mmCIF file of C-alpha atoms in Angstrom:
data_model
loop_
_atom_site.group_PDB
_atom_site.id
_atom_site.type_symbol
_atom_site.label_atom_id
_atom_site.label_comp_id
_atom_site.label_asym_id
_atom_site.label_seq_id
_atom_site.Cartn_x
_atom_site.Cartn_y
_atom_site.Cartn_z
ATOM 1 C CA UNK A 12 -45.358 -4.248 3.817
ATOM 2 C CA UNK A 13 -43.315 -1.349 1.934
ATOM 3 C CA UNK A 14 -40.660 -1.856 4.480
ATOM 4 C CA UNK A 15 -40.409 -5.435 3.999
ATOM 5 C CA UNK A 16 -40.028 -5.057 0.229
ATOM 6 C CA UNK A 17 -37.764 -1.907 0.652
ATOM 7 C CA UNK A 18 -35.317 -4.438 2.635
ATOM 8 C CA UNK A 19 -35.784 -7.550 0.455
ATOM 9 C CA UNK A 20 -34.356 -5.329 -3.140
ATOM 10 C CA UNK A 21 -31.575 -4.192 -0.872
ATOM 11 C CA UNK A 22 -30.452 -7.406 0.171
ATOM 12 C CA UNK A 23 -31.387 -8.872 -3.477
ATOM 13 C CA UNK A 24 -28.953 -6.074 -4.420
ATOM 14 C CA UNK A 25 -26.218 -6.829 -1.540
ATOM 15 C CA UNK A 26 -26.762 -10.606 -2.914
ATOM 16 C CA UNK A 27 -26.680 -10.011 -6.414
ATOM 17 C CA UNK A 28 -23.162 -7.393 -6.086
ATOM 18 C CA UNK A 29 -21.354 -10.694 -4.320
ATOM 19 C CA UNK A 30 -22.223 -12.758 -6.507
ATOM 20 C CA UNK A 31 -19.763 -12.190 -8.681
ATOM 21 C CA UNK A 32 -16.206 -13.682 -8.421
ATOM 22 C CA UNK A 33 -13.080 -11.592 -6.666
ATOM 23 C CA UNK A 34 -11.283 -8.866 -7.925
ATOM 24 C CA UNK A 35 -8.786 -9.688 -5.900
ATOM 25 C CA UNK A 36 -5.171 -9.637 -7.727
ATOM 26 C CA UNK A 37 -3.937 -13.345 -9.097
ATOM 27 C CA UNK A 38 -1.194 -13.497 -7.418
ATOM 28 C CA UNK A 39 -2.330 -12.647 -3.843
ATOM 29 C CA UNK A 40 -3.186 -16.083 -2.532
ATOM 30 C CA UNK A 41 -5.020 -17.018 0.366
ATOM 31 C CA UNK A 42 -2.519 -17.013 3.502
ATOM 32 C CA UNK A 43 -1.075 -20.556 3.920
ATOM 33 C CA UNK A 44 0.071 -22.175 7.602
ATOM 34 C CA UNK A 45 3.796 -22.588 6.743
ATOM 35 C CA UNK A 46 6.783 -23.674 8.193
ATOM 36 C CA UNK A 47 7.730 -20.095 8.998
ATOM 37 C CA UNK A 48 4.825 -19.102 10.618
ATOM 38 C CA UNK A 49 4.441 -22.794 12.697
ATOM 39 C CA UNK A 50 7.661 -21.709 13.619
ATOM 40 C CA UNK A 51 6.537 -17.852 14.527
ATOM 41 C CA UNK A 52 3.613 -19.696 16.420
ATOM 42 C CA UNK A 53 5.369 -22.205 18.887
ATOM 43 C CA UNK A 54 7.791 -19.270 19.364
ATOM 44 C CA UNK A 55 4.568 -17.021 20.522
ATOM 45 C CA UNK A 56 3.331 -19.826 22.835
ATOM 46 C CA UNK A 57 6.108 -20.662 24.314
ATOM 47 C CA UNK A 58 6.870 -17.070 24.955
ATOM 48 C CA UNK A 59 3.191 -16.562 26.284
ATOM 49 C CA UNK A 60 3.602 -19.808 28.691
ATOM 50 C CA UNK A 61 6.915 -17.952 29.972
ATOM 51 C CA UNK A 62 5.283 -14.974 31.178
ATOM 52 C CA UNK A 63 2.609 -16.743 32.668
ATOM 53 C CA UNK A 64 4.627 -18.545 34.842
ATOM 54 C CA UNK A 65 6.921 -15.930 35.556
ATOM 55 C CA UNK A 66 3.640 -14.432 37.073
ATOM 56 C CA UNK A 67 2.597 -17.304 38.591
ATOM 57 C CA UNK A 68 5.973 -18.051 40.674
ATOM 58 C CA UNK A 69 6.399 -14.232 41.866
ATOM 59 C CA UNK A 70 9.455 -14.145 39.742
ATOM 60 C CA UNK A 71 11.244 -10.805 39.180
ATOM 61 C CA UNK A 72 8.844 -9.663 36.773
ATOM 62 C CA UNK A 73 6.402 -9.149 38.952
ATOM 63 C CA UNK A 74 8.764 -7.184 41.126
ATOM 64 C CA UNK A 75 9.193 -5.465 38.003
ATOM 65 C CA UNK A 76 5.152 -4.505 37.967
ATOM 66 C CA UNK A 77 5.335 -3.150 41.546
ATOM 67 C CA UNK A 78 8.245 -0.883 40.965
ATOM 68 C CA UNK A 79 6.434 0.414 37.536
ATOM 69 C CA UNK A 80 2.860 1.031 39.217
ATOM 70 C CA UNK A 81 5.107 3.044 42.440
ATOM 71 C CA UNK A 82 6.777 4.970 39.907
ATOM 72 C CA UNK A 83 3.191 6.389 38.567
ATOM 73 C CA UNK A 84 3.807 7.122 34.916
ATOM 74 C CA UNK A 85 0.618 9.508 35.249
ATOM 75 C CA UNK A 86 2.034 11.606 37.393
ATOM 76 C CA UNK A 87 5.455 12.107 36.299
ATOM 77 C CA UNK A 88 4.038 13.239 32.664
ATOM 78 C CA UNK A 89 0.624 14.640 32.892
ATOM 79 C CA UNK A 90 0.851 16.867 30.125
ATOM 80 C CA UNK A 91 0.126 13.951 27.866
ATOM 81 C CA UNK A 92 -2.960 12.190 29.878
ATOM 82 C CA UNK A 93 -5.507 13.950 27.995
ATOM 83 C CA UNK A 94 -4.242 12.851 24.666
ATOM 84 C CA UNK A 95 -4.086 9.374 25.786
ATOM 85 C CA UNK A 96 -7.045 8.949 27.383
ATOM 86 C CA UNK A 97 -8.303 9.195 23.448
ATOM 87 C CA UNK A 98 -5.243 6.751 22.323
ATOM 88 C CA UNK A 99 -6.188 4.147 24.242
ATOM 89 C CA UNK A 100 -9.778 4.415 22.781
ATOM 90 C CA UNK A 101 -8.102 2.405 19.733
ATOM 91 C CA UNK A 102 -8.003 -0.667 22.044
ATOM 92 C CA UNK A 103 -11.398 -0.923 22.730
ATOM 93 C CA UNK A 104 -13.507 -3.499 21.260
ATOM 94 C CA UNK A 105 -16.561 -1.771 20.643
ATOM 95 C CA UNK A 106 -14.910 1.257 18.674
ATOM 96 C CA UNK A 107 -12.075 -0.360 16.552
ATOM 97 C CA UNK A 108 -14.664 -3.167 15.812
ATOM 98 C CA UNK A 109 -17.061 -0.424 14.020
ATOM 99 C CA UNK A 110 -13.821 1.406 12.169
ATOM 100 C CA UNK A 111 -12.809 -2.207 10.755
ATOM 101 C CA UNK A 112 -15.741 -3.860 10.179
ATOM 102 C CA UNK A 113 -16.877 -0.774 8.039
ATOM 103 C CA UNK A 114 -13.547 -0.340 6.088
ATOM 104 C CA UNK A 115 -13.811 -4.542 5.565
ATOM 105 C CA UNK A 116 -17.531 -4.164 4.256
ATOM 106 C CA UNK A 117 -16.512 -2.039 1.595
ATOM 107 C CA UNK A 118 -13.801 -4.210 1.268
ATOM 108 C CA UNK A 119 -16.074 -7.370 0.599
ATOM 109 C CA UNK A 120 -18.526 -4.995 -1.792
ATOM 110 C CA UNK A 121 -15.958 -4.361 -3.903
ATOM 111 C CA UNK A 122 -14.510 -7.316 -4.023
ATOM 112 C CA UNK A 123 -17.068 -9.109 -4.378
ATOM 113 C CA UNK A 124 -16.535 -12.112 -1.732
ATOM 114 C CA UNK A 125 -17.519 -12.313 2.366
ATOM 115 C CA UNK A 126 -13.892 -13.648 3.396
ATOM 116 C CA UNK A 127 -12.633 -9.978 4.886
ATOM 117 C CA UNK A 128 -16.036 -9.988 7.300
ATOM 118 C CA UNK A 129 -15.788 -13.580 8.087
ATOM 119 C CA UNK A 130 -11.921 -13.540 9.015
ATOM 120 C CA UNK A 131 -12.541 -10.430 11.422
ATOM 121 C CA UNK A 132 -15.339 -12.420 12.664
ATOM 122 C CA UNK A 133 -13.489 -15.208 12.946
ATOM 123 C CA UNK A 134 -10.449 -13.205 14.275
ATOM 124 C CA UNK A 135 -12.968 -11.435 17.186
ATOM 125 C CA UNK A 136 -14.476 -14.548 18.237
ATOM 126 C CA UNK A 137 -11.342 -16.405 18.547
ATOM 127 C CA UNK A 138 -9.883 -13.162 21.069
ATOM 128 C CA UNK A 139 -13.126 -13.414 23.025
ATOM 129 C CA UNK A 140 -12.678 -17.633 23.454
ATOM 130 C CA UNK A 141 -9.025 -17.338 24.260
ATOM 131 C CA UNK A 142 -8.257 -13.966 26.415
ATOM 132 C CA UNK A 143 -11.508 -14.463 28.231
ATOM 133 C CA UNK A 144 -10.950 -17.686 29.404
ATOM 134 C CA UNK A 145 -7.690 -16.607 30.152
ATOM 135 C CA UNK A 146 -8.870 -13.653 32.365
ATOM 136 C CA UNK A 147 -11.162 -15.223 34.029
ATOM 137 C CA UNK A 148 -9.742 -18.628 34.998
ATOM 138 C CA UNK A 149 -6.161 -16.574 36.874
ATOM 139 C CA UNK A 150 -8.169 -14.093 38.429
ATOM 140 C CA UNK A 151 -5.610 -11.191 38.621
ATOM 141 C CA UNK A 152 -6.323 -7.953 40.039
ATOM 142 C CA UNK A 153 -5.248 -4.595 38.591
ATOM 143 C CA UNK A 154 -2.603 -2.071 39.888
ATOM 144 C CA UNK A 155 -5.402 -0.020 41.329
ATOM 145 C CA UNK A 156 -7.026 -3.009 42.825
ATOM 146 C CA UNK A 157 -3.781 -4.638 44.556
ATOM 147 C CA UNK A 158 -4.008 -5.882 48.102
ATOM 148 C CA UNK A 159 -0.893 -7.128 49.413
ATOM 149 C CA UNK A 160 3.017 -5.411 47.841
ATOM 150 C CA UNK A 161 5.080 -7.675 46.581
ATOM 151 C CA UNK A 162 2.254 -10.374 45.197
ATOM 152 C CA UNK A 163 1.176 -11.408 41.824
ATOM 153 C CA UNK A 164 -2.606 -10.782 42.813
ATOM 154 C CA UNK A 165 -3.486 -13.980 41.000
ATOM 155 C CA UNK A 166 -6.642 -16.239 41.800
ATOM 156 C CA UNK A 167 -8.644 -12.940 43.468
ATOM 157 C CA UNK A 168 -11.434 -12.852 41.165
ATOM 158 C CA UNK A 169 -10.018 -10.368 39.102
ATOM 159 C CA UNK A 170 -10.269 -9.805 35.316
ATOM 160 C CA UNK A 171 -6.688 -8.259 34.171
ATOM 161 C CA UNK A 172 -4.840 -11.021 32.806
ATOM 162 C CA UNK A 173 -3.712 -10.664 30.049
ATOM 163 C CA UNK A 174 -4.592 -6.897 28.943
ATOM 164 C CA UNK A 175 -7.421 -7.069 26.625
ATOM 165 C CA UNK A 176 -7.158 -3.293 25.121
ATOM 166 C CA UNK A 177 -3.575 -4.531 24.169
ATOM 167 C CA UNK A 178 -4.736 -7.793 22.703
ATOM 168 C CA UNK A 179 -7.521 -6.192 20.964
ATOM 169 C CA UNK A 180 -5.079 -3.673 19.397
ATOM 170 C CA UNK A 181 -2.972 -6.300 18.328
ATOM 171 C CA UNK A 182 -5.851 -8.287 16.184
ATOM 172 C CA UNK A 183 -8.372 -5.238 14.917
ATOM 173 C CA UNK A 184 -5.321 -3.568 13.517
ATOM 174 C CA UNK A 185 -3.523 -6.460 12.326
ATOM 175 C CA UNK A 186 -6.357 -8.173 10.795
ATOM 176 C CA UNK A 187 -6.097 -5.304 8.215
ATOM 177 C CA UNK A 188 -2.078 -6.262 7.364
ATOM 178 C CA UNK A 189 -3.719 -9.932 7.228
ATOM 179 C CA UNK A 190 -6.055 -9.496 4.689
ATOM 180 C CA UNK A 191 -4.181 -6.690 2.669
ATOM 181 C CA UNK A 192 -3.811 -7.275 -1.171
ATOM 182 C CA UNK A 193 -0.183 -6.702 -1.730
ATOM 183 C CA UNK A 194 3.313 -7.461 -0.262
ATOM 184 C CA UNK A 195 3.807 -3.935 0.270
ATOM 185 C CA UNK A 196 0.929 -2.520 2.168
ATOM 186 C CA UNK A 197 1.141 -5.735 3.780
ATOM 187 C CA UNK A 198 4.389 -4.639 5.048
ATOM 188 C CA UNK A 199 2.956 -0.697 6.072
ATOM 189 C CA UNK A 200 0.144 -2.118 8.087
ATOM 190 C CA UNK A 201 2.384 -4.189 9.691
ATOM 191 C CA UNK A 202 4.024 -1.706 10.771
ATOM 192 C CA UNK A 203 1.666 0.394 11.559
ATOM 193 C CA UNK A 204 -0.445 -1.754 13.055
ATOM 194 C CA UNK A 205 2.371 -3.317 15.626
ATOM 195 C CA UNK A 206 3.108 0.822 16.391
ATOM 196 C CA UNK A 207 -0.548 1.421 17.032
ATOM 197 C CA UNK A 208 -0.733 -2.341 19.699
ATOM 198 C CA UNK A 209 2.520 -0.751 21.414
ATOM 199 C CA UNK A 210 1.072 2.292 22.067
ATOM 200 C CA UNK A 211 -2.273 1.402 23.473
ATOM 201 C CA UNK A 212 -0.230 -1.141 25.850
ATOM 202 C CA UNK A 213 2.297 1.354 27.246
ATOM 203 C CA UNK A 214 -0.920 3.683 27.356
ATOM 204 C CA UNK A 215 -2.937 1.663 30.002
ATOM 205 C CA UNK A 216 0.493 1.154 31.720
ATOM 206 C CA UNK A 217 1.114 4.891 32.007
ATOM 207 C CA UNK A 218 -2.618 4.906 33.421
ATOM 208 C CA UNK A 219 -1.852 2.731 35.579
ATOM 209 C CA UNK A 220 -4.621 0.087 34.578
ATOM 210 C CA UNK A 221 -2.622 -2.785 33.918
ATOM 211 C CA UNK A 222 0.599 -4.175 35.036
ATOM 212 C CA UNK A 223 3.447 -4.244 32.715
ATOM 213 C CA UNK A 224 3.301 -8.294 32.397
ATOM 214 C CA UNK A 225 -0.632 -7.976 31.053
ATOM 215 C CA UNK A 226 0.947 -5.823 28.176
ATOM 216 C CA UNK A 227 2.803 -8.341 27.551
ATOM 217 C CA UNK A 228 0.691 -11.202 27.906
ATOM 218 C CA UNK A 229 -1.919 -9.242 25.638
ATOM 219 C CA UNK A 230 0.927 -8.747 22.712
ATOM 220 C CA UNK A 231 1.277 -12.465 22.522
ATOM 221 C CA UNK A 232 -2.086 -13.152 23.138
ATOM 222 C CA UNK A 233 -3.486 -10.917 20.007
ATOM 223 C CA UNK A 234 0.134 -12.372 17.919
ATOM 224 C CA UNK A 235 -1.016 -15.853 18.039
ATOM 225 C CA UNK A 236 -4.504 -15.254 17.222
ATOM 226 C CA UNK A 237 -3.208 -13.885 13.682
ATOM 227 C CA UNK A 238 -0.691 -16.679 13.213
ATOM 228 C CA UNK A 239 -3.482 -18.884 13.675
ATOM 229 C CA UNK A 240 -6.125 -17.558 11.162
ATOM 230 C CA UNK A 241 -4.415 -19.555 8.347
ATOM 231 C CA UNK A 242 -5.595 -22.411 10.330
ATOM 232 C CA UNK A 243 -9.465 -21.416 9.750
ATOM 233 C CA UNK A 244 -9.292 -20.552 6.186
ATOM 234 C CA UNK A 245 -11.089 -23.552 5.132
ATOM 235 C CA UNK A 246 -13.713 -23.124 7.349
ATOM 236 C CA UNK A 247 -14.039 -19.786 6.737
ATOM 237 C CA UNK A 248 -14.671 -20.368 2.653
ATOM 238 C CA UNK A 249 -16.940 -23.159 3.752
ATOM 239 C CA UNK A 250 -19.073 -20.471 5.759
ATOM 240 C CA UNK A 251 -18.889 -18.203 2.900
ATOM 241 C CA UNK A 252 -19.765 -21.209 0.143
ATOM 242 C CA UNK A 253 -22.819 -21.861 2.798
ATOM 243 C CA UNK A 254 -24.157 -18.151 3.143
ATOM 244 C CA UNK A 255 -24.716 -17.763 -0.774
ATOM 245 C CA UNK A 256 -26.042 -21.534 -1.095
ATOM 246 C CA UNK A 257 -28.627 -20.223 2.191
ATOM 247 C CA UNK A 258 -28.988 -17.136 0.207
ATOM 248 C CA UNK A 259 -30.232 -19.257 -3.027
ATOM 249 C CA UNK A 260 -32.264 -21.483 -1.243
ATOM 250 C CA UNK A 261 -33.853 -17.872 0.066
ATOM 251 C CA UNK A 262 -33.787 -17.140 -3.523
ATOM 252 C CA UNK A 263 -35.698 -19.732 -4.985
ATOM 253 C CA UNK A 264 -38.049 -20.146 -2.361
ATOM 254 C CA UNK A 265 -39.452 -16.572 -2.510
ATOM 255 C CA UNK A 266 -39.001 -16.063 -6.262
ATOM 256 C CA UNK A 267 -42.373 -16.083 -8.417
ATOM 257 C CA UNK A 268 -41.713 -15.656 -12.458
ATOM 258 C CA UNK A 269 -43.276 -12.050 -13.103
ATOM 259 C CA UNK A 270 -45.217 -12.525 -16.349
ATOM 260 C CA UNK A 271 -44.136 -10.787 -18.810
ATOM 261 C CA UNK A 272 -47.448 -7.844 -20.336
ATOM 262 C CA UNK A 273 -49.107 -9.208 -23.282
ATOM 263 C CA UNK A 274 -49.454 -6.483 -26.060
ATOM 264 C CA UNK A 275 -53.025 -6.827 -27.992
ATOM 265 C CA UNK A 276 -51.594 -7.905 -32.008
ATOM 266 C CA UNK A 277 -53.550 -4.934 -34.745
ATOM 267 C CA UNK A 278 -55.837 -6.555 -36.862
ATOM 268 C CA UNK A 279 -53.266 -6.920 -39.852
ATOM 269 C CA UNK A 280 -55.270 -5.645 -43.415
ATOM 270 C CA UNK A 281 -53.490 -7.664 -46.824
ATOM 271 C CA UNK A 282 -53.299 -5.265 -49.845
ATOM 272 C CA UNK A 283 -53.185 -6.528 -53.196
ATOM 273 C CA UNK A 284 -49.767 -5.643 -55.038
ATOM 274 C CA UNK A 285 -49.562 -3.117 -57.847
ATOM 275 C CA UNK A 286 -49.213 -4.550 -61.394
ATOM 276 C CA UNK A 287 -49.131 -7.888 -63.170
ATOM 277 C CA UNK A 288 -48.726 -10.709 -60.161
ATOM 278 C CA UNK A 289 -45.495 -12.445 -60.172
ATOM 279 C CA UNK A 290 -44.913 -15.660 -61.162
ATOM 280 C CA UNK A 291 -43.639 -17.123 -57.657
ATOM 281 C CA UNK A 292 -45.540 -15.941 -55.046
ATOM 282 C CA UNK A 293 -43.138 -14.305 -52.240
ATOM 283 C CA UNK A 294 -43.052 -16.394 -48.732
ATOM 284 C CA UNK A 295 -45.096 -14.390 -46.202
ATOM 285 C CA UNK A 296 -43.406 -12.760 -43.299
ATOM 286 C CA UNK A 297 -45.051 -13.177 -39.385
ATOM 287 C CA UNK A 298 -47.004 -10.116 -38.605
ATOM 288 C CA UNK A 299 -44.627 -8.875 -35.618
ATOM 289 C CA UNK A 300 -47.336 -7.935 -32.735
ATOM 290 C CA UNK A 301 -44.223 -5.190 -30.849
ATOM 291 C CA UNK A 302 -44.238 -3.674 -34.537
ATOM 292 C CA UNK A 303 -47.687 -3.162 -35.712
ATOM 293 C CA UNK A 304 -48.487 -1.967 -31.877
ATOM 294 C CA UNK A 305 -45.961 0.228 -31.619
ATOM 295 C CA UNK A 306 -47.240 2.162 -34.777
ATOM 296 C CA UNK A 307 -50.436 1.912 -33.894
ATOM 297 C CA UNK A 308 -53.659 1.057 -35.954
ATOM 298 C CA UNK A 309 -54.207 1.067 -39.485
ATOM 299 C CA UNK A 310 -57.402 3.177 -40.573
ATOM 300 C CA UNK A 311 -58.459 2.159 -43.879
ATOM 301 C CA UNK A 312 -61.579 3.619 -45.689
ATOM 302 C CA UNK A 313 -64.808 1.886 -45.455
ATOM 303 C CA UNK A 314 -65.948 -0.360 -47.963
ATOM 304 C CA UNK A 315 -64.062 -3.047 -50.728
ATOM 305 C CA UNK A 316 -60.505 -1.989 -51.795
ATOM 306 C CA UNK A 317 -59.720 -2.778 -55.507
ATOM 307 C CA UNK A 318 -56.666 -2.579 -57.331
ATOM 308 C CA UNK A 319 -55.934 0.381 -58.866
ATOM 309 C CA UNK A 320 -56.665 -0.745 -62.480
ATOM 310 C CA UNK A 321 -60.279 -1.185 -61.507
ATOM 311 C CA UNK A 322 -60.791 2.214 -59.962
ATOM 312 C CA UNK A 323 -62.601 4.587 -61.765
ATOM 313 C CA UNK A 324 -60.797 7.279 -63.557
ATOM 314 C CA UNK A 325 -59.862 10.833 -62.134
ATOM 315 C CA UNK A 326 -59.386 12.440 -64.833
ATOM 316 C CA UNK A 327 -62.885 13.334 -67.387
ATOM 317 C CA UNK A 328 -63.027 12.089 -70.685
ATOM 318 C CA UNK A 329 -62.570 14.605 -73.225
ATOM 319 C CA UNK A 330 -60.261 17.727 -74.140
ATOM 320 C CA UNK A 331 -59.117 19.422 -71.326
ATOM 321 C CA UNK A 332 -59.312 22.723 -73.567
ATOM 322 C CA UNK A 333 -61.940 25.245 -73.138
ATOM 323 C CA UNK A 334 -64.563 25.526 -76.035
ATOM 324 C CA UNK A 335 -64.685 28.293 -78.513
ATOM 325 C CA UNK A 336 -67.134 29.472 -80.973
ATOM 326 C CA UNK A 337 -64.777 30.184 -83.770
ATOM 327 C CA UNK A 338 -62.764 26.488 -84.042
ATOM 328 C CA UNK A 339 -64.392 23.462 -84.824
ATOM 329 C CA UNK A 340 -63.697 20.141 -84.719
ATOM 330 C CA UNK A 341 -60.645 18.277 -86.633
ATOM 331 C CA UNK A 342 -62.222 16.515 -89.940
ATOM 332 C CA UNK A 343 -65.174 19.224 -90.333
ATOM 333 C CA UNK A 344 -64.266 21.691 -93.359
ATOM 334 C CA UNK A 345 -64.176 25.451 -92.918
ATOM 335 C CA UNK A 346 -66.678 27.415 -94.380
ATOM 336 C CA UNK A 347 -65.380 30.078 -97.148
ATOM 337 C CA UNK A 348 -65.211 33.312 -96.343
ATOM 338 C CA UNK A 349 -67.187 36.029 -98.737
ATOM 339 C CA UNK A 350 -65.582 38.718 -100.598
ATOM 340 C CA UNK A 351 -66.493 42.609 -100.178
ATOM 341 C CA UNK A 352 -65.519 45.181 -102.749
ATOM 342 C CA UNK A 353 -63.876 48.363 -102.051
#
């Protein structure tokens, strides 16, 4: 039970953090499909259709892949394989999904909004959809894997085409560029993140994983992925609009009104006023029950309380002088004194 209510104030705290509006600067809109990137798109496709069917017909760039995997990049500079056998870790799925995702969720905390979690979401599904169907319905082998010299090893129940690690590159890294909040580190993580894809492609060629065409298929694969996310913006803010309406509904069906600790009111004691009454009685004031209980009780002495023109008089009546046997009281005569001779 105290793990159940531990996890409901964190996510009532998660809940109540987004639901604020975004910080994100005015004039950083939402990315648009425009007539630049259509453009950018058909370009992509039609260069991803090319290199499919330069594959498919034997053409000379798969000529090209044979003389590339002979040549054995490994081998000719294996000072370097232990370094990138940690580079190419940054096309993996698993890893760069955990790096992003994390640097995105404190992206959407401070923001305030869900859209950077639900694009790469949106982003990772659409790279699963697209370059595993791809892989799996031409069935081409790898380098290591190749049975006949010369052939494009397609339709062997293989899993190679187009390069995944490359693809993946392309959209974990780019998806930051995508969602960054101004035109200039928009710019750097384009850059950077089209360096890092490069890399991790020429990587698994130099390992001699994939053939030089599934680098190339994988760029264009992860490229229009990202030109395509402008696409699913609106159903993207429709997702997010629906996770904080589910999250109300969550709200409002848990939610009890906590009532709020009644304070026992002091018994309130009227004194009478000092002096003549006044002519217009003053309008009473409502005993405030926080007030009187803050300060606590009122002990009063037992018995009837009269004004103080009724009470009894301190002081005695009477001088307050001491008696003496020589004075005597004003209006009394003073004896004479007798005379002595000398």
């Amino acid at each position: 039970m105290r793990t159940e209510r531990n996890l409901t104030r964190r996510l009532d705290r998660v809940f109540a953090r987004l639901d604020r509006e975004p910080e994100r600067p005015a004039h950083i809109d939402v990315p648009r499909m425009s007539r630049h990137r259509v453009v950018l798109f058909t370009a992509t496709l039609a260069f991803y259709l090319a290199i499919v069917w330069a594959v498919v017909i034997s053409s000379w760039l798969v000529r090209l892949d044979w003389q590339v995997m002979f040549f054995r990049p490994y081998q000719q500079w294996p000072q370097i394989h232990a370094f990138l056998d940690y580079y190419v870790v940054l096309g993996q799925r698993g890893p760069t999904a955990v790096m992003v995702a994390a640097w995105l969720g404190w992206r959407s905390w401070r923001q305030h909004t869900l859209r950077p979690l639900l694009t790469l979401a949106t982003s990772l599904l659409l790279l699963n959809i697209t370059v595993g169907a791809a892989k799996l319905g031409m069935g081409r082998l790898g380098p290591h894997y190749a049975t006949v010299i010369g052939s494009n090893e397609m339709g062997l129940g293989g899993d190679i085409f187009p390069s995944g690690h490359t693809a993946n590159a392309v959209v974990t890294w780019g998806i930051l560029a995508y969602l960054a909040s101004t035109p200039r580190a928009r710019r750097w993580l384009s850059a950077l993140s089209a360096v890092t894809s490069l890399g991790v492609g020429l990587t698994t060629v130099y390992l001699g994983t994939h053939w030089l065409s599934d680098v190339l298929l994988g760029w264009a694969a992860g490229l229009l992925i990202l030109l395509a996310l402008p696409w699913f913006e609106p159903l993207i803010a429709k997702a997010e609009a629906g996770l904080f309406d589910l999250r109300d509904r969550w709200r409002a069906r848990r939610g009890r009104p906590v009532p709020e600790p009644v304070v026992p009111a002091a018994p309130v004691v009227l004194l009478k006023p000092f002096g003549p009454p006044a002519e217009e009685p003053a309008p009473a004031r409502e005993p405030v029950a926080s007030t009187r209980a803050s300060r606590g009780p009122i002990h009063l002495a037992p018995g009837p309380h009269t004004a103080r023109s009724e009470r009894t008089p301190v002081t005695p009546v009477g001088s307050r002088r001491p008696p003496h046997a020589d004075r005597l009281p004003r209006g009394t005569s003073q004896p004479a004194r007798p005379l002595t001779g000398g």
